[in-house]
mmCIF file of C-alpha atoms in Angstrom:
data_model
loop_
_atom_site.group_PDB
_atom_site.id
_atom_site.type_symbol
_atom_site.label_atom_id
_atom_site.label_comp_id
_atom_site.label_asym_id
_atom_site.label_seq_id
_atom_site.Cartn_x
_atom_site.Cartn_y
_atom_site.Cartn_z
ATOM 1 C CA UNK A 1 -25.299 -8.367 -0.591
ATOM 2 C CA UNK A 2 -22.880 -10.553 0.972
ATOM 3 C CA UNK A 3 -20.762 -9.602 3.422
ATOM 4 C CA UNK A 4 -17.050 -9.237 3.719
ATOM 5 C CA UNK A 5 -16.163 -12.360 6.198
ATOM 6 C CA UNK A 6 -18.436 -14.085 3.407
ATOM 7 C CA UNK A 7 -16.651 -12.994 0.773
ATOM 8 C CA UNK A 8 -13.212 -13.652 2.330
ATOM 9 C CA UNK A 9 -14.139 -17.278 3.234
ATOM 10 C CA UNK A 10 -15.575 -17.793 -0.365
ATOM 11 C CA UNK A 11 -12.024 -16.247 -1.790
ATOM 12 C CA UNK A 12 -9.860 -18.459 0.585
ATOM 13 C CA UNK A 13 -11.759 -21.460 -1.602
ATOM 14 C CA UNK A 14 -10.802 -20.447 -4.601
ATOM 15 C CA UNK A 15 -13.310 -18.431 -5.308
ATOM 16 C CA UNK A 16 -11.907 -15.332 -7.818
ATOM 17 C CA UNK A 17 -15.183 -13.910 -8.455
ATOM 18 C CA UNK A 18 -15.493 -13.312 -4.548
ATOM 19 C CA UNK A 19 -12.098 -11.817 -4.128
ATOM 20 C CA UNK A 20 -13.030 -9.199 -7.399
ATOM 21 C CA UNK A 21 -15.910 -8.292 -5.640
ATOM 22 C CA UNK A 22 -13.778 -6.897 -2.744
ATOM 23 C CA UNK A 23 -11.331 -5.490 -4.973
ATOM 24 C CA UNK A 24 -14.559 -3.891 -6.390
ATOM 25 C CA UNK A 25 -15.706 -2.480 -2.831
ATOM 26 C CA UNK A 26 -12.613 -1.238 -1.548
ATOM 27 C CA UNK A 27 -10.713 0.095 -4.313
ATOM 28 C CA UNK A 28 -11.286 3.433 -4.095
ATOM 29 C CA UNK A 29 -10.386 3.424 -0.413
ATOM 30 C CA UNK A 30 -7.322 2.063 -1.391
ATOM 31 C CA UNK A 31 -6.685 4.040 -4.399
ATOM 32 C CA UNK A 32 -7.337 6.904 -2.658
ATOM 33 C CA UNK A 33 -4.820 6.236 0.319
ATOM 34 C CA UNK A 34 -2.444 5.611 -2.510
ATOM 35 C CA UNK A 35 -2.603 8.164 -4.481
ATOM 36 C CA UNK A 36 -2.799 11.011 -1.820
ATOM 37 C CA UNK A 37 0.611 9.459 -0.664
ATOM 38 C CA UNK A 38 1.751 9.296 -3.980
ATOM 39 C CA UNK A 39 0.157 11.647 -6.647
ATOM 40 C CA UNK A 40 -1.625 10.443 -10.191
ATOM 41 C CA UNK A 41 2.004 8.584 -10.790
ATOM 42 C CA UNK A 42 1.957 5.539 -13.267
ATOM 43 C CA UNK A 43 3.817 3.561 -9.357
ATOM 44 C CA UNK A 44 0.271 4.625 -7.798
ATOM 45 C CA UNK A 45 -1.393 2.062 -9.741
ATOM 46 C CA UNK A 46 1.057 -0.582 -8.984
ATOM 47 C CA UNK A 47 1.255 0.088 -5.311
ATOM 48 C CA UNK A 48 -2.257 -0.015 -5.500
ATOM 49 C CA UNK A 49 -2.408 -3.440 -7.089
ATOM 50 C CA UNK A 50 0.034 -4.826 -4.927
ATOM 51 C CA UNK A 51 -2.196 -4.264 -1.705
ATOM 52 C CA UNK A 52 -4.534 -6.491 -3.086
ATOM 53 C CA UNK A 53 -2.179 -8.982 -4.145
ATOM 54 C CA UNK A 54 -0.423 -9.126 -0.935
ATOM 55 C CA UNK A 55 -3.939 -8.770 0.986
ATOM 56 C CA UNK A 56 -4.684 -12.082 -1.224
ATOM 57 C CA UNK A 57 -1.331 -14.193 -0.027
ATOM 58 C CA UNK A 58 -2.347 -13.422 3.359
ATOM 59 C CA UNK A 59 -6.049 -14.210 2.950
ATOM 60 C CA UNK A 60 -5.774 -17.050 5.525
ATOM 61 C CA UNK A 61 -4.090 -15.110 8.095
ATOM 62 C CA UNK A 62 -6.744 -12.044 8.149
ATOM 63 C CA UNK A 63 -8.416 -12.603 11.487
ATOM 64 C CA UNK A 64 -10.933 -9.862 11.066
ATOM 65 C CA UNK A 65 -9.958 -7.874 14.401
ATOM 66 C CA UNK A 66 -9.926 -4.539 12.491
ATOM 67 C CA UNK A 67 -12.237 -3.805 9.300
ATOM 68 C CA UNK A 68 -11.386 -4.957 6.321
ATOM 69 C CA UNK A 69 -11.299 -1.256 4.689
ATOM 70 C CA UNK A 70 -8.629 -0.381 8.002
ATOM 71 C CA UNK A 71 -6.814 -3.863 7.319
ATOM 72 C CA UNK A 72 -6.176 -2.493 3.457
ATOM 73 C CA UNK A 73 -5.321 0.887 4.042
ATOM 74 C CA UNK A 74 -2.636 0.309 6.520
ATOM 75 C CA UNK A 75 -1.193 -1.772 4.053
ATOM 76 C CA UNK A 76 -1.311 0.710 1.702
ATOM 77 C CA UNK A 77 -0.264 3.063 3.942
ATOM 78 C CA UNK A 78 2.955 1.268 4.156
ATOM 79 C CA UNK A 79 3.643 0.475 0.815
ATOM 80 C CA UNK A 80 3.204 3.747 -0.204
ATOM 81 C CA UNK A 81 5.860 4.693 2.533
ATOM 82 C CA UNK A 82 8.221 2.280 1.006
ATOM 83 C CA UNK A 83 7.616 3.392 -2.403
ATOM 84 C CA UNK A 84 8.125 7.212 -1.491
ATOM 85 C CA UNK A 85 11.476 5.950 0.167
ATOM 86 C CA UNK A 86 12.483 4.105 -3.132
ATOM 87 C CA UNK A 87 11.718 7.106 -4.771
ATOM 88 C CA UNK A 88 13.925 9.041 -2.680
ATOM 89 C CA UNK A 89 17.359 6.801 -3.062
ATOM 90 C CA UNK A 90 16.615 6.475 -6.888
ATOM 91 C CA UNK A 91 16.486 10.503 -6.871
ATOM 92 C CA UNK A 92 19.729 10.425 -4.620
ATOM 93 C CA UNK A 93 21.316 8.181 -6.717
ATOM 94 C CA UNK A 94 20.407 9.962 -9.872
ATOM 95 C CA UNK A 95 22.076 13.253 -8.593
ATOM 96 C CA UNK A 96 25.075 11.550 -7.087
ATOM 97 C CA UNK A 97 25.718 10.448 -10.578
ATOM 98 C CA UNK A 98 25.379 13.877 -12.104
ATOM 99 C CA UNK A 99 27.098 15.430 -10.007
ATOM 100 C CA UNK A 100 26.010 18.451 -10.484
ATOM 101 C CA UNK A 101 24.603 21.120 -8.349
ATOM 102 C CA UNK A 102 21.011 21.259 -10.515
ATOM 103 C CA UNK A 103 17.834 22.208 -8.680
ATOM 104 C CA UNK A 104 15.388 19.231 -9.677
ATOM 105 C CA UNK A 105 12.981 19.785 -12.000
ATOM 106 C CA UNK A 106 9.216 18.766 -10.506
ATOM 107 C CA UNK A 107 6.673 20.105 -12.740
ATOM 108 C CA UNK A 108 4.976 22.401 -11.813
ATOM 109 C CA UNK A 109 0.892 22.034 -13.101
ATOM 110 C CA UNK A 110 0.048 24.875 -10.424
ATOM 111 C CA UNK A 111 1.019 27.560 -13.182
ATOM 112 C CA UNK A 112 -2.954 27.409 -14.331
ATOM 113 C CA UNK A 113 -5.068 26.602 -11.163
ATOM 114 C CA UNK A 114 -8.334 28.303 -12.816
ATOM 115 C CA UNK A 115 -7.988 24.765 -14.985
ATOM 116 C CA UNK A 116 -8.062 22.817 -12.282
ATOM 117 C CA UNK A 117 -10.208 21.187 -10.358
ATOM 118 C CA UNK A 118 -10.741 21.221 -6.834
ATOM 119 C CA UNK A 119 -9.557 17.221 -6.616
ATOM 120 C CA UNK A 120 -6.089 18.442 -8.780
ATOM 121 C CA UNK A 121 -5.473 21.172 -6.225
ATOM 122 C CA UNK A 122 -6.196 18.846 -3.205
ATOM 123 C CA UNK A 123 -4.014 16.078 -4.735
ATOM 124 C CA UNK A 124 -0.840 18.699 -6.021
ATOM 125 C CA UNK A 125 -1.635 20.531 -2.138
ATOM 126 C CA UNK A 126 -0.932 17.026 -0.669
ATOM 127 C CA UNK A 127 1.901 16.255 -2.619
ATOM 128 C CA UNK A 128 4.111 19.054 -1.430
ATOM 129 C CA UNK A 129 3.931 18.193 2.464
ATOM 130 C CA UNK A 130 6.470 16.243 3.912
ATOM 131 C CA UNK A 131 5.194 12.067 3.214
ATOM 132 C CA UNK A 132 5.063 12.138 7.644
ATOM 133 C CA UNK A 133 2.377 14.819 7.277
ATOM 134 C CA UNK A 134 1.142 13.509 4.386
ATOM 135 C CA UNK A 135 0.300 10.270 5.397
ATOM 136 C CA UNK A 136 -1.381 11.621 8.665
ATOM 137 C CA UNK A 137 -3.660 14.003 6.985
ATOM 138 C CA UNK A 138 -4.564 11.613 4.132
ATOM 139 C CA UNK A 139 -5.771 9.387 7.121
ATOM 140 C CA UNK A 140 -7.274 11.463 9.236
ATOM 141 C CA UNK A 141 -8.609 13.757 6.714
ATOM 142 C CA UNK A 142 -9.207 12.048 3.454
ATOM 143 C CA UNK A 143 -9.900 8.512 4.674
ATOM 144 C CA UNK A 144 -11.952 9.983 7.877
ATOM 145 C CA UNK A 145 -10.340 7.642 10.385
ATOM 146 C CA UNK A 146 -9.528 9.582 14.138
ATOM 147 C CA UNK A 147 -6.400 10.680 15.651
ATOM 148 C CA UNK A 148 -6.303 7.474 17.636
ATOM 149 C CA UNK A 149 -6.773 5.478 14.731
ATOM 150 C CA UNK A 150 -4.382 7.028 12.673
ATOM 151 C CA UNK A 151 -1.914 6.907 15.590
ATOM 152 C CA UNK A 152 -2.028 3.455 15.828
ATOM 153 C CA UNK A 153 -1.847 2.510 12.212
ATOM 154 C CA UNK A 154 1.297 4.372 11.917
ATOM 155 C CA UNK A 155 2.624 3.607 15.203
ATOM 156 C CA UNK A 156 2.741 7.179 16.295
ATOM 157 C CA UNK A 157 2.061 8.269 19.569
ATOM 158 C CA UNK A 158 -1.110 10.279 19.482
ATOM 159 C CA UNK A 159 0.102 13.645 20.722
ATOM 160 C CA UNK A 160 2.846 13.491 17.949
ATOM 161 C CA UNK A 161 -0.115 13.029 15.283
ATOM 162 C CA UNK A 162 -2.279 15.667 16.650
ATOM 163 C CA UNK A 163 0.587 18.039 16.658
ATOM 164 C CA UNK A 164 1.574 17.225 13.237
ATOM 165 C CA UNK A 165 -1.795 17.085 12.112
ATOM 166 C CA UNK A 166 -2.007 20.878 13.145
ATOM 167 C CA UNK A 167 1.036 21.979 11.166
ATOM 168 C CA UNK A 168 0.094 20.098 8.199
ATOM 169 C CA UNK A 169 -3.643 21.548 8.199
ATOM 170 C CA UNK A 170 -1.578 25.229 8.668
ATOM 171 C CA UNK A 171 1.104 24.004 5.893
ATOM 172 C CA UNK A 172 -1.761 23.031 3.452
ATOM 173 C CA UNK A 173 -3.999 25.959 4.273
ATOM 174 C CA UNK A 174 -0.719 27.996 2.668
ATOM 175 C CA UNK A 175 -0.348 25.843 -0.193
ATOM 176 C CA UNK A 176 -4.033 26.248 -1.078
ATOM 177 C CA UNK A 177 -3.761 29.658 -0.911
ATOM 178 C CA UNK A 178 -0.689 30.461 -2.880
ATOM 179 C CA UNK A 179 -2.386 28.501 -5.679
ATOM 180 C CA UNK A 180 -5.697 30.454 -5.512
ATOM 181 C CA UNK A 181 -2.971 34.050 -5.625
ATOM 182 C CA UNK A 182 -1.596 32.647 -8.560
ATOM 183 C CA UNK B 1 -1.475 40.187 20.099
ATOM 184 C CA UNK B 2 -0.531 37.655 17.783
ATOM 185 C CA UNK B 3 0.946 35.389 20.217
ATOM 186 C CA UNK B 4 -2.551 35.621 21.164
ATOM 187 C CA UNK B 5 -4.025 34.852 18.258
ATOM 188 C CA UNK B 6 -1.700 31.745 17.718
ATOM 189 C CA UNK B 7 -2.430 30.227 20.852
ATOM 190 C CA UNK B 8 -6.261 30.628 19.795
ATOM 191 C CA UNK B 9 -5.326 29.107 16.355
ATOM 192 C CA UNK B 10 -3.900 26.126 18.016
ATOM 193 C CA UNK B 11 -6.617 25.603 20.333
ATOM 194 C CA UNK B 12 -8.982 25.812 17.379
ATOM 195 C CA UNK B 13 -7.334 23.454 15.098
ATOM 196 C CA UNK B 14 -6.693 21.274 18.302
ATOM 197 C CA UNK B 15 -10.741 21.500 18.560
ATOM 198 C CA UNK B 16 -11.434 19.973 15.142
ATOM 199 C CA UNK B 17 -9.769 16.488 15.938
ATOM 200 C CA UNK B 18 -10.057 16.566 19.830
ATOM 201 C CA UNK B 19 -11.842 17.819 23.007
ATOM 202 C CA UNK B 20 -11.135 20.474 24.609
ATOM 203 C CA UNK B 21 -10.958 20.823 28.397
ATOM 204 C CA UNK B 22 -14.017 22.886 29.665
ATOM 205 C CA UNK B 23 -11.897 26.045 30.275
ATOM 206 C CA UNK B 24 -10.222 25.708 27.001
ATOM 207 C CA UNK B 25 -13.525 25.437 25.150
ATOM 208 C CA UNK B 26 -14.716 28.900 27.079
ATOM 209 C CA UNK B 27 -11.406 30.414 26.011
ATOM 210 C CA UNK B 28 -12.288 29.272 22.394
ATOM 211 C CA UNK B 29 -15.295 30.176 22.220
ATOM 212 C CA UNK B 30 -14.915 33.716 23.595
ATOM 213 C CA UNK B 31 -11.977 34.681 20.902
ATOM 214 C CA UNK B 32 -14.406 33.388 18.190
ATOM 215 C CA UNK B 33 -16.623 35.829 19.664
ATOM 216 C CA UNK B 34 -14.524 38.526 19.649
ATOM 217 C CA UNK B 35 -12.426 38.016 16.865
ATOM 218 C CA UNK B 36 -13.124 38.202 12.584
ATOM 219 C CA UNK B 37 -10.029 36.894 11.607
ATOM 220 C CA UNK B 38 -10.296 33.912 13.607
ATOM 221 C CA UNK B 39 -13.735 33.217 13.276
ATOM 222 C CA UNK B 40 -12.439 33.908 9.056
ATOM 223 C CA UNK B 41 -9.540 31.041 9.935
ATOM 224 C CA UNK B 42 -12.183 28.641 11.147
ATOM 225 C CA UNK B 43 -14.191 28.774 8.334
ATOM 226 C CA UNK B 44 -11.112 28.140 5.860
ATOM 227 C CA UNK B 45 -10.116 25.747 7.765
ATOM 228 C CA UNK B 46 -13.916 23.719 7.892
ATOM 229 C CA UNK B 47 -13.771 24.589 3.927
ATOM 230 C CA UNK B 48 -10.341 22.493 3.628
ATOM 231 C CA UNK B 49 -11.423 19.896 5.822
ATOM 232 C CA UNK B 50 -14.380 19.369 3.741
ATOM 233 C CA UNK B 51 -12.846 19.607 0.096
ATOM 234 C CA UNK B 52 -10.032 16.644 1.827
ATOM 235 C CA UNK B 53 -13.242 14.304 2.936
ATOM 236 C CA UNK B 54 -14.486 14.599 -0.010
ATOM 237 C CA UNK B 55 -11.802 14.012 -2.343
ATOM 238 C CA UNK B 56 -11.196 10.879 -4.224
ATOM 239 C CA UNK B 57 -8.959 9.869 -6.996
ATOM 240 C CA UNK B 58 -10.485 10.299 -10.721
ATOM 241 C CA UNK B 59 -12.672 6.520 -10.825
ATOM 242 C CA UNK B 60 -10.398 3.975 -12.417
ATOM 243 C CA UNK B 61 -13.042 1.130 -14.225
ATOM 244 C CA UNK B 62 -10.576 -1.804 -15.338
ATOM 245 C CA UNK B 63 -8.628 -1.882 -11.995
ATOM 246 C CA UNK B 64 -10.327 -4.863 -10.502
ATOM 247 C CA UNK B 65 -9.274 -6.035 -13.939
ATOM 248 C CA UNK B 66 -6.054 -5.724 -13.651
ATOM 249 C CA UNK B 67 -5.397 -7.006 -10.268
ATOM 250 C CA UNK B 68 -7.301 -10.423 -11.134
ATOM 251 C CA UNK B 69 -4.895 -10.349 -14.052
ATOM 252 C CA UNK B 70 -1.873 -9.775 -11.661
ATOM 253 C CA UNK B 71 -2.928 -12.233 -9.402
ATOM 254 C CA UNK B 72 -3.245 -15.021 -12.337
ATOM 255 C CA UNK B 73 0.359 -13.981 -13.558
ATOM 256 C CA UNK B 74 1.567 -14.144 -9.892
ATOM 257 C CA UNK B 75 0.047 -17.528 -9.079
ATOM 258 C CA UNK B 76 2.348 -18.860 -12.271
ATOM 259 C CA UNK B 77 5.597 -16.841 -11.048
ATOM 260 C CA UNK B 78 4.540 -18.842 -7.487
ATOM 261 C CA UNK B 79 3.936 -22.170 -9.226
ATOM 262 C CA UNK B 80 7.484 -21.383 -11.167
ATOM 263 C CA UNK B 81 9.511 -20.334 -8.256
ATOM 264 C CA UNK B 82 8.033 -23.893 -6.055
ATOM 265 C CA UNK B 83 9.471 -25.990 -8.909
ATOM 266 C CA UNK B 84 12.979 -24.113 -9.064
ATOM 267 C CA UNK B 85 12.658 -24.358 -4.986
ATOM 268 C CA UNK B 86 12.214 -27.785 -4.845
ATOM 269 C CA UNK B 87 14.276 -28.989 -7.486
ATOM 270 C CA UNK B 88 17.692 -29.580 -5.511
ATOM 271 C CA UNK B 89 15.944 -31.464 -2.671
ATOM 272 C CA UNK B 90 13.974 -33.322 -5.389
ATOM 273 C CA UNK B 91 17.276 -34.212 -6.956
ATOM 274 C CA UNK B 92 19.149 -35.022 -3.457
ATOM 275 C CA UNK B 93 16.725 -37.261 -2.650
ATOM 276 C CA UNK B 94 16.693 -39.552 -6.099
ATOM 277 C CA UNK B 95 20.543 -39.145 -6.192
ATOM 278 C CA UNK B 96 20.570 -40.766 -2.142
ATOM 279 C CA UNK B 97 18.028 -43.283 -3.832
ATOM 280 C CA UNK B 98 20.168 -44.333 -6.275
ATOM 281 C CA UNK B 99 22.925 -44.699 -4.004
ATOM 282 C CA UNK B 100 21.170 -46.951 -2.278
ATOM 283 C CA UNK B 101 19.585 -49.104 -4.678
ATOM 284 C CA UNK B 102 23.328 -49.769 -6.264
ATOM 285 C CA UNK B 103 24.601 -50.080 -2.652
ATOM 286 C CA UNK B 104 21.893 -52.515 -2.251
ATOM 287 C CA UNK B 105 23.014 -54.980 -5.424
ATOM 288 C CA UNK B 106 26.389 -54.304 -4.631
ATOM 289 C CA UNK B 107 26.064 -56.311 -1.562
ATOM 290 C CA UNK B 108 23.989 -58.888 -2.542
ATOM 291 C CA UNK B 109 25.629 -59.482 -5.841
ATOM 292 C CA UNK B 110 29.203 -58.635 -4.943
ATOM 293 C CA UNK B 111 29.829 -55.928 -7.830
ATOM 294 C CA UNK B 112 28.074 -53.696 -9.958
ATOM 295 C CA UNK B 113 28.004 -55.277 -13.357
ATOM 296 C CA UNK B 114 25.234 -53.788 -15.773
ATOM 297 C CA UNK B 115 23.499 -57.184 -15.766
ATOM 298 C CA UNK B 116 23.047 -57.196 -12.146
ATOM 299 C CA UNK B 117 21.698 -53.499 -12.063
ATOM 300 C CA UNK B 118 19.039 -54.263 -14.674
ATOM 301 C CA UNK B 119 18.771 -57.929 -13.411
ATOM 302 C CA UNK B 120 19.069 -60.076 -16.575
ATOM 303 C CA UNK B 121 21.438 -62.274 -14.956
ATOM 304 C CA UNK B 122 18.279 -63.840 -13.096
ATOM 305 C CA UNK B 123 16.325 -64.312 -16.647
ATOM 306 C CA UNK B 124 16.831 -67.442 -18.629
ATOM 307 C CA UNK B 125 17.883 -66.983 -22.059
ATOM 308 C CA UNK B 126 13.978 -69.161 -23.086
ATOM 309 C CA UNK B 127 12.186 -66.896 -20.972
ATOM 310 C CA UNK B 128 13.651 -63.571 -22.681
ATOM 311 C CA UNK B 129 12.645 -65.174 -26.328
ATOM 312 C CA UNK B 130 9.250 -66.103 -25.197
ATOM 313 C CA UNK B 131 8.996 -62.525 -23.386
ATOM 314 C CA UNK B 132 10.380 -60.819 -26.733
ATOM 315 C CA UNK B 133 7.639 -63.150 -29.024
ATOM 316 C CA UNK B 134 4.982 -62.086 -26.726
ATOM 317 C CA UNK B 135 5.766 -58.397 -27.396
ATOM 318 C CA UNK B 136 6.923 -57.581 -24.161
#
């Protein structure tokens, strides 16, 4: 099996059927990052695409001083945070045009958790902390990289990630529970 | 009591993602000792931890698919969006060309009659029939 650097030199040739097999080997990482930040939205898929796209463009300029799998996910780490902060001034702009003091409508799928699965829960559990938290414990916790690592890919001091890493673990322990009362 | 018990609770969660000093750790380990609920918390908390590590989005098999297929459509957007960039110094640079070709006749034919921009003027009226007759 070859190996990434080979891969990535065959790709920078030309070479598409290299660059699918990486797509192949790290899109789940990716996918996952993604979609804990986001949820099972129709954008997760695009955001997801894009990493690979833009990973592509910059296939020259990948030096390999982090692992490739790190290299992708902070990119989708940070498209995701755009694309949660799109999502917020498209929501602000929607209600500034109503006018109207409406509570917005989410839907709420936790109605039923005996239907769910364990990876629904997880995923709905992660969607209602804060995208700061969010993106900490999908890093730390889903994607298994350390406080220091996850410090440093979101340019956090560590302390401020531990400590936020302890509310959200508290936070989600809550959420898990009130769906397991229901 | 409970302010206790939350300052055990953060020193536990603090022990899943860090080390503890050695006093800490004694401290720890001692309330675990002593106490159900907390040794209850750390087990709920382990559970979590594990059902996040081992969660993954539902497989997705024609991804890979689809991002080759972006990446085709993208490398014709780039191609597209080149030629538009290009285009105006493409054109400044033939229209400066021009200019100086005509500038050029201009000054070594004194004006800028059609003849003497094609340059029939130089041609001998025999030499155009024999060029025409030979297909040319």
């Amino acid at each position: 099996m070859r190996t990434d650097t080979e891969l990535i030199a065959l790709a920078s040739n030309g070479d598409e059927n290299a660059f699918r097999f990486l797509v192949e080997r790290y899109q789940q990482q990716v996918r996952a990052t993604v979609v804990g930040m986001l949820g099972e939205v129709p954008e997760a898929d695009d955001v997801s695409q894009s990493v690979f796209i833009r990973f592509y463009k910059s296939l020259d300029k990948f030096r390999g001083e982090s692992g490739l799998g790190t290299y992708l996910t902070r990119i989708a780490i940070n498209l995701s945070l755009n694309e949660l902060k799109r999502r917020q001034r498209r929501f602000q702009r929607f209600f500034s045009i109503q006018k109207e003091d409406r509570v917005m409508e989410i839907p709420d799928h936790s109605e039923s958790p005996e239907r769910m699965e364990t990876r629904d829960l997880i995923g709905q559990a992660l969607q209602r902390l804060e995208p700061d938290f969010r993106a900490i414990v999908v890093l730390r916790l889903v994607e298994g990289y350390s406080v220091k690592e996850t410090a440093k890919m979101l340019e956090l001091p560590m302390g401020t990630v531990a400590s936020r890493l302890a509310r959200a673990q508290r936070k989600l322990k809550e959420i898990l529970n009130n769906f397991s009362e229901k | 009591m409970d302010r206790e018990y939350e300052k055990m609770l953060e020193l536990l969660l603090r022990s899943l993602d860090e080390t503890l000093s050695p006093g800490e750790l004694e401290q720890l380990t001692e309330a675990l000792r002593q106490s159900d609920r907390l040794r209850q918390e750390k087990a709920t908390l382990l559970k979590m931890r594990q059902q996040l590590a081992e969660w993954q989005p539902a497989e997705d098999t024609g991804f890979s698919a689809r991002v080759m297929q972006q990446l085709g459509k993208q490398a014709e957007e780039d191609l597209s969006a080149v030629i538009v960039r290009l285009f105006p110094r493409v054109a400044a640079a033939c229209v400066v060309v021009l200019f100086l070709a005509l500038g050029g006749i201009y000054y070594t034919e004194g004006n800028l009659m059609v003849e003497n921009i094609i340059g029939v003027n130089e041609m001998l009226m025999e030499d155009a029939i024999i060029l025409v007759d030979n297909g040319y």
